[in-house]
Amino acid sequence: METLKKKARAVKFDKYGGIDVLHIDEVPVPIPEEDKVLVRVKAAGINPGEAAIRQGYMDKQWPAHFPSGQGSDFAGVIERVGDKVDKFKVGDEVIGFTDDRASQAEYVTVDANHIIRRPSHVSWEQAGALFVVGTTAYAAIRAVGLKKGETLVVSGAAGGVGSIVVQLARNLGARVIGLASKSNHEWITRHGGIPVTYGEGITERIKAAAGGTSSAAGGTAAALGANAAGSRIDAFIDTYGHGYVDIAVALGVKPERIDTIIDFEAAHKHHVKMEGNAEGGKASVLAELANLIDKGRLEIPIARIYNLNDVRDAYQELEKRHTHGKIVLVP
Ligand SMILES: NC(=O)c1ccc[n+]([C@@H]2O[C@H](COP(=O)([O-])OP(=O)(O)OC[C@H]3O[C@@H](n4cnc5c(N)ncnc54)[C@H](OP(=O)(O)O)[C@@H]3O)[C@@H](O)[C@H]2O)c1
């Protein structure tokens, strides 16, 4: 592979471990071949899955190869194009993804079919954070077959994936019960959802938010439009794990209308769906989501922006697991 004379910064790690293994390296910048483009990164989102891979928790499914780069999401400006690229040119502003764990860097080289044009009303930060969470939320909504007028429960409703699930579900005309801590209730309400605090007693609080249990309302479940478990929940999307699939089952939601993007053990146990980024991660879906942002029908809340050099601090914040929306790195 031919490279440019200059070198540029990229996030790397050379062994599994905590945030301390992350560092910034100066690496050669490749000249893109054939159908590839070289993008100067303006913003790159970070995701919990990357932390899990770096810590070695995913070694069996998705091992790291050292030295490893990091990151899938990015937005930036095309700096060079391969000689077979005809849909993009130098200077185009794009949103994209890489499957090479390489977006947290000053430059990333990707297939031209992994990028879309950045619509004018999508900020760099929202664009750079969109791919993983957006396409995952999109796939989860599709997996549970959500329809207008139905009631959906979302765990982690203010997080990266959850905040998009809430909005896509509302756009479909569904009722959304969003599980989140108090500090995020205002955001959920403002986006048309019904916030419910998680923790002890959550199942009853969800039932109450959905319109009362059959016993509380004094009628039979069927007569009140409730399911066999006495709740009026049609679908459940779990973005947090730790027991939410069990709660969904206890609420009487049919297994084919439950999707978890994280608790694969529970998914196997209860035969529920586990569709996420692998199912939704396409440029066409990315374009659909970017278009919604452009039209003001989808917002990616940006929790905080860090310089690329401060990648450790960024993951330290993310790993607390209370991010509202997205944390973004800018080179
Ligand atoms: N399968 C896939 O394709 C796929 C794709 C993307 C992500 N994922 C996985 O999905 C999960 C979510 O990703 P993300 O990017 O949305 O993460 P995130 O942004 O870090 O989500 C944080 C959210 O979790 C919530 N939370 C913390 N403790 C909770 C609890 N006890 N009960 C309910 N919610 C709680 C927080 O809510 P409060 O701040 O309100 O407490 C916060 O909004 C991660 O585990 C990630 O690895 C899977």
mmCIF file of N, CA and C and ligand atoms in Angstrom, residues 47-49 132-133 136 155-162 179-184 198 239-240 244 260-262 264 274-278 318 321-326, ligand 1:
data_model
loop_
_atom_site.group_PDB
_atom_site.id
_atom_site.type_symbol
_atom_site.label_atom_id
_atom_site.label_comp_id
_atom_site.label_asym_id
_atom_site.label_seq_id
_atom_site.Cartn_x
_atom_site.Cartn_y
_atom_site.Cartn_z
ATOM 1 N N ASN A 47 -18.296 4.339 21.245
ATOM 2 C CA ASN A 47 -19.381 3.407 21.587
ATOM 3 C C ASN A 47 -18.927 2.413 22.650
ATOM 4 N N PRO A 48 -19.872 1.968 23.519
ATOM 5 C CA PRO A 48 -19.500 1.014 24.574
ATOM 6 C C PRO A 48 -18.911 -0.289 24.026
ATOM 7 N N GLY A 49 -19.355 -0.726 22.850
ATOM 8 C CA GLY A 49 -18.840 -1.968 22.268
ATOM 9 C C GLY A 49 -17.332 -1.907 22.055
ATOM 10 N N VAL A 132 -23.254 3.884 14.291
ATOM 11 C CA VAL A 132 -23.533 2.683 15.115
ATOM 12 C C VAL A 132 -24.878 2.815 15.824
ATOM 13 N N VAL A 133 -25.072 3.917 16.531
ATOM 14 C CA VAL A 133 -26.317 4.032 17.306
ATOM 15 C C VAL A 133 -27.537 4.163 16.403
ATOM 16 N N THR A 136 -28.388 0.876 14.600
ATOM 17 C CA THR A 136 -28.819 -0.119 15.597
ATOM 18 C C THR A 136 -30.255 0.165 16.031
ATOM 19 N N SER A 155 -35.505 0.417 27.305
ATOM 20 C CA SER A 155 -34.585 0.601 28.434
ATOM 21 C C SER A 155 -33.352 1.358 27.941
ATOM 22 N N GLY A 156 -32.768 2.163 28.836
ATOM 23 C CA GLY A 156 -31.641 3.020 28.428
ATOM 24 C C GLY A 156 -32.121 4.079 27.447
ATOM 25 N N ALA A 157 -33.307 4.647 27.726
ATOM 26 C CA ALA A 157 -33.997 5.489 26.736
ATOM 27 C C ALA A 157 -33.297 6.808 26.431
ATOM 28 N N ALA A 158 -32.372 7.218 27.283
ATOM 29 C CA ALA A 158 -31.681 8.483 27.014
ATOM 30 C C ALA A 158 -30.262 8.256 26.507
ATOM 31 N N GLY A 159 -29.869 7.000 26.364
ATOM 32 C CA GLY A 159 -28.512 6.677 25.918
ATOM 33 C C GLY A 159 -28.340 6.861 24.416
ATOM 34 N N GLY A 160 -27.195 6.457 23.908
ATOM 35 C CA GLY A 160 -26.899 6.634 22.482
ATOM 36 C C GLY A 160 -27.946 5.973 21.601
ATOM 37 N N VAL A 161 -28.171 4.690 21.787
ATOM 38 C CA VAL A 161 -29.154 3.975 20.972
ATOM 39 C C VAL A 161 -30.573 4.344 21.412
ATOM 40 N N GLY A 162 -30.808 4.321 22.734
ATOM 41 C CA GLY A 162 -32.162 4.534 23.255
ATOM 42 C C GLY A 162 -32.766 5.860 22.838
ATOM 43 N N LEU A 179 -37.317 4.227 29.866
ATOM 44 C CA LEU A 179 -36.758 3.983 31.194
ATOM 45 C C LEU A 179 -35.450 4.757 31.321
ATOM 46 N N ALA A 180 -35.396 5.623 32.322
ATOM 47 C CA ALA A 180 -34.208 6.477 32.470
ATOM 48 C C ALA A 180 -34.169 7.063 33.863
ATOM 49 N N SER A 181 -32.993 7.552 34.261
ATOM 50 C CA SER A 181 -32.941 8.230 35.551
ATOM 51 C C SER A 181 -33.557 9.618 35.427
ATOM 52 N N LYS A 182 -33.910 10.153 36.591
ATOM 53 C CA LYS A 182 -34.695 11.399 36.669
ATOM 54 C C LYS A 182 -34.109 12.529 35.816
ATOM 55 N N SER A 183 -32.778 12.625 35.810
ATOM 56 C CA SER A 183 -32.158 13.749 35.108
ATOM 57 C C SER A 183 -32.475 13.741 33.610
ATOM 58 N N ASN A 184 -32.908 12.597 33.088
ATOM 59 C CA ASN A 184 -33.211 12.516 31.649
ATOM 60 C C ASN A 184 -34.707 12.567 31.349
ATOM 61 N N TYR A 198 -36.045 3.721 36.444
ATOM 62 C CA TYR A 198 -35.757 2.290 36.620
ATOM 63 C C TYR A 198 -35.451 1.993 38.083
ATOM 64 N N THR A 239 -31.841 -1.818 25.583
ATOM 65 C CA THR A 239 -30.499 -1.370 25.200
ATOM 66 C C THR A 239 -29.546 -1.411 26.393
ATOM 67 N N TYR A 240 -30.012 -1.978 27.506
ATOM 68 C CA TYR A 240 -29.153 -1.966 28.703
ATOM 69 C C TYR A 240 -28.780 -3.344 29.242
ATOM 70 N N TYR A 244 -33.697 -6.752 31.745
ATOM 71 C CA TYR A 244 -34.840 -6.118 31.071
ATOM 72 C C TYR A 244 -35.596 -7.076 30.148
ATOM 73 N N THR A 260 -33.326 -7.302 22.138
ATOM 74 C CA THR A 260 -32.246 -6.807 23.005
ATOM 75 C C THR A 260 -30.994 -6.678 22.168
ATOM 76 N N ILE A 261 -30.266 -5.575 22.373
ATOM 77 C CA ILE A 261 -29.033 -5.397 21.590
ATOM 78 C C ILE A 261 -27.819 -5.750 22.434
ATOM 79 N N ILE A 262 -28.078 -6.248 23.649
ATOM 80 C CA ILE A 262 -26.931 -6.483 24.528
ATOM 81 C C ILE A 262 -27.008 -7.783 25.330
ATOM 82 N N PHE A 264 -27.501 -11.203 25.176
ATOM 83 C CA PHE A 264 -27.671 -12.331 24.251
ATOM 84 C C PHE A 264 -28.016 -13.624 24.987
ATOM 85 N N MET A 274 -32.383 -10.284 18.604
ATOM 86 C CA MET A 274 -31.137 -9.591 18.996
ATOM 87 C C MET A 274 -30.614 -8.828 17.789
ATOM 88 N N GLU A 275 -31.510 -8.117 17.120
ATOM 89 C CA GLU A 275 -31.084 -7.406 15.904
ATOM 90 C C GLU A 275 -30.550 -6.018 16.250
ATOM 91 N N GLY A 276 -29.475 -5.650 15.601
ATOM 92 C CA GLY A 276 -28.844 -4.358 15.875
ATOM 93 C C GLY A 276 -28.023 -3.896 14.693
ATOM 94 N N ASN A 277 -26.812 -3.461 14.986
ATOM 95 C CA ASN A 277 -25.960 -2.873 13.954
ATOM 96 C C ASN A 277 -25.670 -3.841 12.790
ATOM 97 N N ALA A 278 -25.544 -5.134 13.094
ATOM 98 C CA ALA A 278 -25.254 -6.104 12.023
ATOM 99 C C ALA A 278 -26.392 -6.126 10.998
ATOM 100 N N LEU A 318 -17.681 7.608 29.155
ATOM 101 C CA LEU A 318 -18.629 6.668 28.529
ATOM 102 C C LEU A 318 -18.859 5.439 29.407
ATOM 103 N N ARG A 321 -21.538 4.752 32.020
ATOM 104 C CA ARG A 321 -22.827 4.278 31.502
ATOM 105 C C ARG A 321 -24.007 5.190 31.845
ATOM 106 N N HIS A 322 -23.758 6.473 31.888
ATOM 107 C CA HIS A 322 -24.881 7.407 32.072
ATOM 108 C C HIS A 322 -24.834 8.520 31.035
ATOM 109 N N THR A 323 -24.255 8.231 29.875
ATOM 110 C CA THR A 323 -24.188 9.253 28.833
ATOM 111 C C THR A 323 -25.585 9.502 28.275
ATOM 112 N N HIS A 324 -25.925 10.772 28.148
ATOM 113 C CA HIS A 324 -27.170 11.128 27.452
ATOM 114 C C HIS A 324 -26.797 11.430 26.007
ATOM 115 N N GLY A 325 -27.120 10.513 25.109
ATOM 116 C CA GLY A 325 -26.763 10.693 23.703
ATOM 117 C C GLY A 325 -25.334 10.235 23.447
ATOM 118 N N LYS A 326 -24.539 11.091 22.825
ATOM 119 C CA LYS A 326 -23.243 10.649 22.335
ATOM 120 C C LYS A 326 -22.067 11.493 22.823
HETATM 121 N N1 LIG B 1 -25.954 -5.264 19.178
HETATM 122 C C1 LIG B 1 -25.615 -4.147 18.596
HETATM 123 O O1 LIG B 1 -25.629 -4.048 17.386
HETATM 124 C C2 LIG B 1 -25.252 -2.955 19.434
HETATM 125 C C3 LIG B 1 -25.033 -1.723 18.815
HETATM 126 C C4 LIG B 1 -24.771 -0.606 19.616
HETATM 127 C C5 LIG B 1 -24.681 -0.751 21.001
HETATM 128 N N2 LIG B 1 -24.838 -1.986 21.538
HETATM 129 C C6 LIG B 1 -24.776 -2.151 23.023
HETATM 130 O O2 LIG B 1 -25.967 -1.574 23.520
HETATM 131 C C7 LIG B 1 -25.731 -0.943 24.758
HETATM 132 C C8 LIG B 1 -26.215 0.505 24.678
HETATM 133 O O3 LIG B 1 -25.358 1.253 23.844
HETATM 134 P P1 LIG B 1 -25.416 2.828 23.917
HETATM 135 O O4 LIG B 1 -24.432 3.358 22.969
HETATM 136 O O5 LIG B 1 -26.817 3.293 23.842
HETATM 137 O O6 LIG B 1 -24.895 3.040 25.423
HETATM 138 P P2 LIG B 1 -24.864 4.323 26.323
HETATM 139 O O7 LIG B 1 -25.116 5.521 25.486
HETATM 140 O O8 LIG B 1 -23.626 4.272 27.139
HETATM 141 O O9 LIG B 1 -26.121 4.094 27.280
HETATM 142 C C9 LIG B 1 -26.095 4.629 28.513
HETATM 143 C C10 LIG B 1 -27.519 4.619 29.029
HETATM 144 O O10 LIG B 1 -27.706 3.485 29.893
HETATM 145 C C11 LIG B 1 -28.611 3.890 30.866
HETATM 146 N N3 LIG B 1 -28.554 3.131 32.116
HETATM 147 C C12 LIG B 1 -27.555 3.114 33.032
HETATM 148 N N4 LIG B 1 -27.897 2.288 34.046
HETATM 149 C C13 LIG B 1 -29.125 1.775 33.759
HETATM 150 C C14 LIG B 1 -30.009 0.865 34.385
HETATM 151 N N5 LIG B 1 -29.682 0.271 35.542
HETATM 152 N N6 LIG B 1 -31.189 0.579 33.787
HETATM 153 C C15 LIG B 1 -31.517 1.168 32.638
HETATM 154 N N7 LIG B 1 -30.736 2.021 31.969
HETATM 155 C C16 LIG B 1 -29.548 2.328 32.526
HETATM 156 C C17 LIG B 1 -28.276 5.327 31.120
HETATM 157 O O11 LIG B 1 -29.450 5.956 31.523
HETATM 158 P P3 LIG B 1 -29.502 7.053 32.674
HETATM 159 O O12 LIG B 1 -28.343 7.978 32.407
HETATM 160 O O13 LIG B 1 -30.832 7.646 32.463
HETATM 161 O O14 LIG B 1 -29.314 6.346 33.988
HETATM 162 C C18 LIG B 1 -27.772 5.868 29.797
HETATM 163 O O15 LIG B 1 -28.748 6.648 29.147
HETATM 164 C C19 LIG B 1 -24.239 -1.086 25.032
HETATM 165 O O16 LIG B 1 -24.060 -2.180 25.908
HETATM 166 C C20 LIG B 1 -23.645 -1.388 23.682
HETATM 167 O O17 LIG B 1 -22.480 -2.157 23.759
HETATM 168 C C21 LIG B 1 -25.133 -3.090 20.812
#
